Short mmCIF file of C-alpha atoms in Angstrom, two decimals:
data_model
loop_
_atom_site.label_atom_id
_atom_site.label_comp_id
_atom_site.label_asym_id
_atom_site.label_seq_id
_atom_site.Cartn_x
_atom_site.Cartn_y
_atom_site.Cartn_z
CA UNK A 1 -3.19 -125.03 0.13
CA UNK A 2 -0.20 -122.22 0.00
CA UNK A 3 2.98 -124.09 1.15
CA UNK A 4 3.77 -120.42 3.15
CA UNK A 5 0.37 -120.34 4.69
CA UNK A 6 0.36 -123.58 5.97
CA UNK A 7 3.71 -123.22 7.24
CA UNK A 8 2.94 -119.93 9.02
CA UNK A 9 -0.20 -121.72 10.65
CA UNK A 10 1.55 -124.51 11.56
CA UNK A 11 4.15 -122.01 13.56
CA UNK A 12 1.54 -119.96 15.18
CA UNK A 13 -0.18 -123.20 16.15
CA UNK A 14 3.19 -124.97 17.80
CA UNK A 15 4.33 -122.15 19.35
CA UNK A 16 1.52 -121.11 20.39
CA UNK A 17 1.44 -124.46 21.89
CA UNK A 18 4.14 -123.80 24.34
CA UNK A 19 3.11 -120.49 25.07
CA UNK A 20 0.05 -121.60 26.46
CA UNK A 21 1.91 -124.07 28.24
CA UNK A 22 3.58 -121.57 30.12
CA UNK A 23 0.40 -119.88 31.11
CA UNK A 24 -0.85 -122.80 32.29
CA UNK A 25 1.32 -123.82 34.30
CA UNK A 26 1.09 -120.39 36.68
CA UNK A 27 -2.37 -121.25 37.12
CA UNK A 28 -2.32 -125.06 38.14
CA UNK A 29 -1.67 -125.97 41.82
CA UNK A 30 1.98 -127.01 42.85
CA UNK A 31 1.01 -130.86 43.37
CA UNK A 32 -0.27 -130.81 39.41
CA UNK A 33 3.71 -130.20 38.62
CA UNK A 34 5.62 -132.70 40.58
CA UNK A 35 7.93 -135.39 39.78
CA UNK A 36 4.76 -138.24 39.34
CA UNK A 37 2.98 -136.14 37.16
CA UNK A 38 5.30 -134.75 35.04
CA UNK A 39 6.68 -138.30 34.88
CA UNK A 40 3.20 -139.34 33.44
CA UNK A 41 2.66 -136.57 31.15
CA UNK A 42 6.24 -137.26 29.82
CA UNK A 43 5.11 -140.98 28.88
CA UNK A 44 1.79 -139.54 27.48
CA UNK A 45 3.94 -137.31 25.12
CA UNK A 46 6.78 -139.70 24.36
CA UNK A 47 3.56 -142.04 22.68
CA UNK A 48 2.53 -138.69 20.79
CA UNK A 49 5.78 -137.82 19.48
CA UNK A 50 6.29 -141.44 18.15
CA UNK A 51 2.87 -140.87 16.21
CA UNK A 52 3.79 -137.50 15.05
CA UNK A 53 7.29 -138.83 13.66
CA UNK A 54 5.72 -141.64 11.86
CA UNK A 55 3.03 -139.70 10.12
CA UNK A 56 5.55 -136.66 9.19
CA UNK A 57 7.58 -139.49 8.17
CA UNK A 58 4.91 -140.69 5.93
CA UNK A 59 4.01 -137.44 4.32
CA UNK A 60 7.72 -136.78 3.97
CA UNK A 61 8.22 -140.39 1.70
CA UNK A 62 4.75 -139.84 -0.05
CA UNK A 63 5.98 -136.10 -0.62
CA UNK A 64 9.55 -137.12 -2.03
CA UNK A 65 7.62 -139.87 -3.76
CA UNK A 66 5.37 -137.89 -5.70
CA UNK A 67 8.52 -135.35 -6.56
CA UNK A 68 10.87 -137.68 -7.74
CA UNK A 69 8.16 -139.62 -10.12
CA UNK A 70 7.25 -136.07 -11.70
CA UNK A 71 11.13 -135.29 -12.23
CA UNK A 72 11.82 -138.43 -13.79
CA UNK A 73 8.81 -138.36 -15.90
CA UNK A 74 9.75 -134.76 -16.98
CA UNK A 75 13.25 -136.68 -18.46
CA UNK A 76 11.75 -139.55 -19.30
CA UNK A 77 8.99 -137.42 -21.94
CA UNK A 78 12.37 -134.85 -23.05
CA UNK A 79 13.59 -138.12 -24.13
CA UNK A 80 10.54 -139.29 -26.28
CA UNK A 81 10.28 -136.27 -27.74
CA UNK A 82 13.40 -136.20 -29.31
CA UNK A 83 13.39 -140.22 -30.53
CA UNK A 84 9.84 -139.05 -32.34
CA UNK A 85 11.73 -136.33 -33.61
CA UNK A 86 14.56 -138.32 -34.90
CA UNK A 87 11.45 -141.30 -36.17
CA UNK A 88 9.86 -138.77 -38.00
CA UNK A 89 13.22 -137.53 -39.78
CA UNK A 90 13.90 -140.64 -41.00
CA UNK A 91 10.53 -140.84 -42.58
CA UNK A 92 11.65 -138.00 -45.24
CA UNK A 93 10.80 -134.55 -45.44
CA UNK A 94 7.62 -134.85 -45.62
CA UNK A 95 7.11 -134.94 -41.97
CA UNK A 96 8.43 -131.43 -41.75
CA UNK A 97 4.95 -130.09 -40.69
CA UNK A 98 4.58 -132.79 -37.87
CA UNK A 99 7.75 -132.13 -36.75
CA UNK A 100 7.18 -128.58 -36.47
CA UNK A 101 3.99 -129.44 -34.66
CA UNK A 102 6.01 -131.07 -32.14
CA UNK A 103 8.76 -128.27 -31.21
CA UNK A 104 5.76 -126.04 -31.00
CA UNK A 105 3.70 -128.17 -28.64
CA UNK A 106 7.09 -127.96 -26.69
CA UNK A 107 7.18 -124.73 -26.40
CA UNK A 108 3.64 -124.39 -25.45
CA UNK A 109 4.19 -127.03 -22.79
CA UNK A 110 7.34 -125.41 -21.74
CA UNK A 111 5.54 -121.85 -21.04
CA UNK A 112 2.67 -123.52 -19.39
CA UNK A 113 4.57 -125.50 -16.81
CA UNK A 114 7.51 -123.31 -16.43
CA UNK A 115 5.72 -119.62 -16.83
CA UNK A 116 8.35 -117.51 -14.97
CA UNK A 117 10.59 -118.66 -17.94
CA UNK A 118 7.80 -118.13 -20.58
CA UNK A 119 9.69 -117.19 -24.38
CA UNK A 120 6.07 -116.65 -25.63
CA UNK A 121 2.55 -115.85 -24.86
CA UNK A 122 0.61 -119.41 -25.22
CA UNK A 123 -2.79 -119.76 -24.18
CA UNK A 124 -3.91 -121.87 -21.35
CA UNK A 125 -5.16 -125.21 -22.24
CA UNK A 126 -5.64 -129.14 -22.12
CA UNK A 127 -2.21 -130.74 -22.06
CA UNK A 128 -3.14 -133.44 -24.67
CA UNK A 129 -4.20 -130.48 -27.47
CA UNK A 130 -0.62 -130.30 -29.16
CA UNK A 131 -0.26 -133.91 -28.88
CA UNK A 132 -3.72 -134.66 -31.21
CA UNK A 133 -2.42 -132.50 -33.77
CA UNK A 134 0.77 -134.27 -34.47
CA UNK A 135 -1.51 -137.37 -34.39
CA UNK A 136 -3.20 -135.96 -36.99
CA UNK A 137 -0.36 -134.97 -38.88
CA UNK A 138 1.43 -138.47 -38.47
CA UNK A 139 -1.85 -140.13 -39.45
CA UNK A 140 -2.42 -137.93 -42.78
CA UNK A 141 1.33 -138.88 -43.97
CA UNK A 142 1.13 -141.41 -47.02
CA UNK A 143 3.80 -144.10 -46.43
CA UNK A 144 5.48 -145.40 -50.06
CA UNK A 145 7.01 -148.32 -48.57
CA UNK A 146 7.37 -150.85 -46.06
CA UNK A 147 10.53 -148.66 -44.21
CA UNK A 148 7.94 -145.76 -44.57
CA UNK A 149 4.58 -147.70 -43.65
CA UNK A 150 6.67 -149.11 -39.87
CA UNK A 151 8.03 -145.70 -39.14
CA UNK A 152 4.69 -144.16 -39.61
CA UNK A 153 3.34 -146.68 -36.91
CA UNK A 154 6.11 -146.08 -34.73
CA UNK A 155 5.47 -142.40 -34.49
CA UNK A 156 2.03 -142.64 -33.53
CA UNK A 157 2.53 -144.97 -31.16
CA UNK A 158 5.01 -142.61 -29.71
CA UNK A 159 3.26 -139.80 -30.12
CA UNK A 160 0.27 -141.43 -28.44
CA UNK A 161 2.93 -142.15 -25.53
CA UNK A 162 3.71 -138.44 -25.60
CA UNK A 163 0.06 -137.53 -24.86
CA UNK A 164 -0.50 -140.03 -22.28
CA UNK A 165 2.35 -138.84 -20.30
CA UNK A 166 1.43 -135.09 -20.59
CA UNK A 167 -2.13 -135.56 -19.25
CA UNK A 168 -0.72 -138.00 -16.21
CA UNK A 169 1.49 -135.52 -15.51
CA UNK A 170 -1.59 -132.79 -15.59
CA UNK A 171 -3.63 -135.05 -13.87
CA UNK A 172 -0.66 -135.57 -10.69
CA UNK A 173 -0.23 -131.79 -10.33
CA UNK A 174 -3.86 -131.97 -8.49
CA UNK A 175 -1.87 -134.07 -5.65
CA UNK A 176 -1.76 -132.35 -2.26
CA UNK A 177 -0.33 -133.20 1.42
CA UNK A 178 -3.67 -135.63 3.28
CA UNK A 179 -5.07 -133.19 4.97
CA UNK A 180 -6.65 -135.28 7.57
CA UNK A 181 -2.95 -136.37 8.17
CA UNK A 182 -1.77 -132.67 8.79
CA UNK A 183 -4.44 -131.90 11.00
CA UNK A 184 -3.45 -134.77 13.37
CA UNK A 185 -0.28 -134.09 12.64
CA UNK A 186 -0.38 -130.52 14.00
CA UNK A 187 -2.61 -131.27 16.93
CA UNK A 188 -0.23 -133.30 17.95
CA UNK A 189 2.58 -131.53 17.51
CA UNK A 190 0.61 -128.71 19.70
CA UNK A 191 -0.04 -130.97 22.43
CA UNK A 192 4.11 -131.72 22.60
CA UNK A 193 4.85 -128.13 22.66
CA UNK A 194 2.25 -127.36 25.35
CA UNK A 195 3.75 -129.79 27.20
CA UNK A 196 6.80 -128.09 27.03
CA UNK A 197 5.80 -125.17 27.92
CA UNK A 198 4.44 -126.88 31.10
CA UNK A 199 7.97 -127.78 32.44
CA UNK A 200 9.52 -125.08 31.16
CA UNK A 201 10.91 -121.74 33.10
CA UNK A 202 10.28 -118.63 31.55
CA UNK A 203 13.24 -117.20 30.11
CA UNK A 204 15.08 -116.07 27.22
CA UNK A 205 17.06 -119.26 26.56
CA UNK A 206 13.55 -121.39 26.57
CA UNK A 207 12.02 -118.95 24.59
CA UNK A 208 14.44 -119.05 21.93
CA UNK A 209 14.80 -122.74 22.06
CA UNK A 210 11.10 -123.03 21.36
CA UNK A 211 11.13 -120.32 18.73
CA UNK A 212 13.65 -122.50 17.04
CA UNK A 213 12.23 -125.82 17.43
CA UNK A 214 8.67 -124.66 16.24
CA UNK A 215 10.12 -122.92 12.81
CA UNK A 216 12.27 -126.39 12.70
CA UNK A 217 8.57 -127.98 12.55
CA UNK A 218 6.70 -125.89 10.55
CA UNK A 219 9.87 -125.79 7.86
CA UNK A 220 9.61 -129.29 7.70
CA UNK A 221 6.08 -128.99 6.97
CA UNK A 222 6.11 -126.50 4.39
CA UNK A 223 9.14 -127.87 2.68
CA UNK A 224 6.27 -131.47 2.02
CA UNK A 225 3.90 -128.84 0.49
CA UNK A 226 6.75 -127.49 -1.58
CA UNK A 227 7.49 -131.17 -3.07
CA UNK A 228 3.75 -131.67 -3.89
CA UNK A 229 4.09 -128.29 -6.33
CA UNK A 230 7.01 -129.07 -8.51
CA UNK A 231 6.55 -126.36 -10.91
CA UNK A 232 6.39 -123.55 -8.81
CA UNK A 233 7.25 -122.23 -5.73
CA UNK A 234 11.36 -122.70 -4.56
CA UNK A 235 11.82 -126.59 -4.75
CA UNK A 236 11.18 -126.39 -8.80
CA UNK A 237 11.89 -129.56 -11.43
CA UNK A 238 14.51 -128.07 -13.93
CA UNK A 239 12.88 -127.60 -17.50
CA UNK A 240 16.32 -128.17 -18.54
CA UNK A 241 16.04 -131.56 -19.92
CA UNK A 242 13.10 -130.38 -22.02
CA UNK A 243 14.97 -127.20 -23.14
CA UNK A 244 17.94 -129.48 -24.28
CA UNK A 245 15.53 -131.83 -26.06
CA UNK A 246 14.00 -128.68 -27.63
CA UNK A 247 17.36 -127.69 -28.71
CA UNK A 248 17.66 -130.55 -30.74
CA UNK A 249 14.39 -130.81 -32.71
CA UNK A 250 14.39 -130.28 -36.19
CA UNK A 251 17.85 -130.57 -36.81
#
């Protein structure tokens, strides 16, 4: 789901909420609106907005959750990268080809995820397809001595690492906001705002204050769909770490 589009359907839905509230609430009989009743319907929406703060509260963690683990992993594989790089150096030179496998499976990667920052035109494709060729590289090297023989098993253990990472990371970029979750969320969010559209006079002041309130909701709610699409849209993961690593290869 678009983060914007949800977001914009969540503020029709809220405010439109309290607007129908207020159109009620002309049409219902004096004794529907007094003190007992609007004492009860108070009660009835104090248990709904409890609900309502504990499942945005929910989606909010789960959102952050998801965010953070992506960001970390994004530092975490920049990192790996550049200790294979560094493994494979070490070997001798005649891991030059693997290595250059690697900076361009970086680059690849980096205009894939990141392609408002793309450096070169790289066809779409698995994550895992630059990773088997510097397995294959690694695995074709002929180690001439011990030194040689545990480097070479380092490196495709690492490697292996590297492509593990790169399809979890593929395979978490499918996560989304529950949508079961939102859809109680914003009927009952609705049913508060109706509600206060039912005590509420009709001016300017209430108007605006409900105006507010609703884009207050549906920000909230677009900013958890934001956090479930890291790379893309306005809350981003730098590709810094992976530029810097990329900086560093080959040297």
């Amino acid at each position: 789901m678009n983060p914007i589009g949800v977001g914009c359907i969540v503020l029709v839905c809220v405010f439109g909420g309290a607007m129908l509230g207020m159109a009620i609430r002309t049409l219902l009989p004096e004794h529907h609106l007094n003190t007992e009743s609007k004492d009860v319907i108070k009660l009835g929406m104090g248990l709904i907005a409890t609900m309502s703060a504990l499942v945005l509260a929910l989606l909010t963690n789960s959102a952050k959750g998801s965010y953070d683990t992506q960001r970390n992993e994004i530092t975490q594989l920049s990192a790996n990268i550049l200790l294979l790089d560094r493994v494979l150096a070490h070997y001798g030179p005649e891991t030059k080809e693997a290595r250059d496998v690697l900076r361009d499976a970086v680059v690849s990667n980096l205009d894939r995820t990141w392609p408002q920052e793309r450096r070169l035109v790289s066809a779409p494709g698995p994550p895992s397809i630059g990773a088997e060729a510097l397995l294959d590289k690694i695995q074709a090297l002929s180690p001439k001595n011990d030194k040689q023989r545990s480097l070479q098993s380092q490196a495709l253990t690492m490697a292996i690492g590297l492509g593990q990472t790169r399809w979890l990371m593929y395979e978490q970029g499918a996560g989304s906001i529950s949508k079961p979750m939102l859809i109680a969320l914003v009927f009952w969010l609705t049913a508060i705002f109706t509600s206060f559209g039912l005590s509420a006079p009709r001016n300017a002041t209430v108007a605006t204050a409900l105006i507010v309130s609703a884009l207050s909701v549906s920000g909230a709610i677009f900013l958890i769909q934001e956090m479930y699409t890291p790379f893309s849209g306005l809350i981003q993961i730098s590709s810094t770490p992976l530029r810097a690593a990329l900086t560093h290869l080959g040297q």
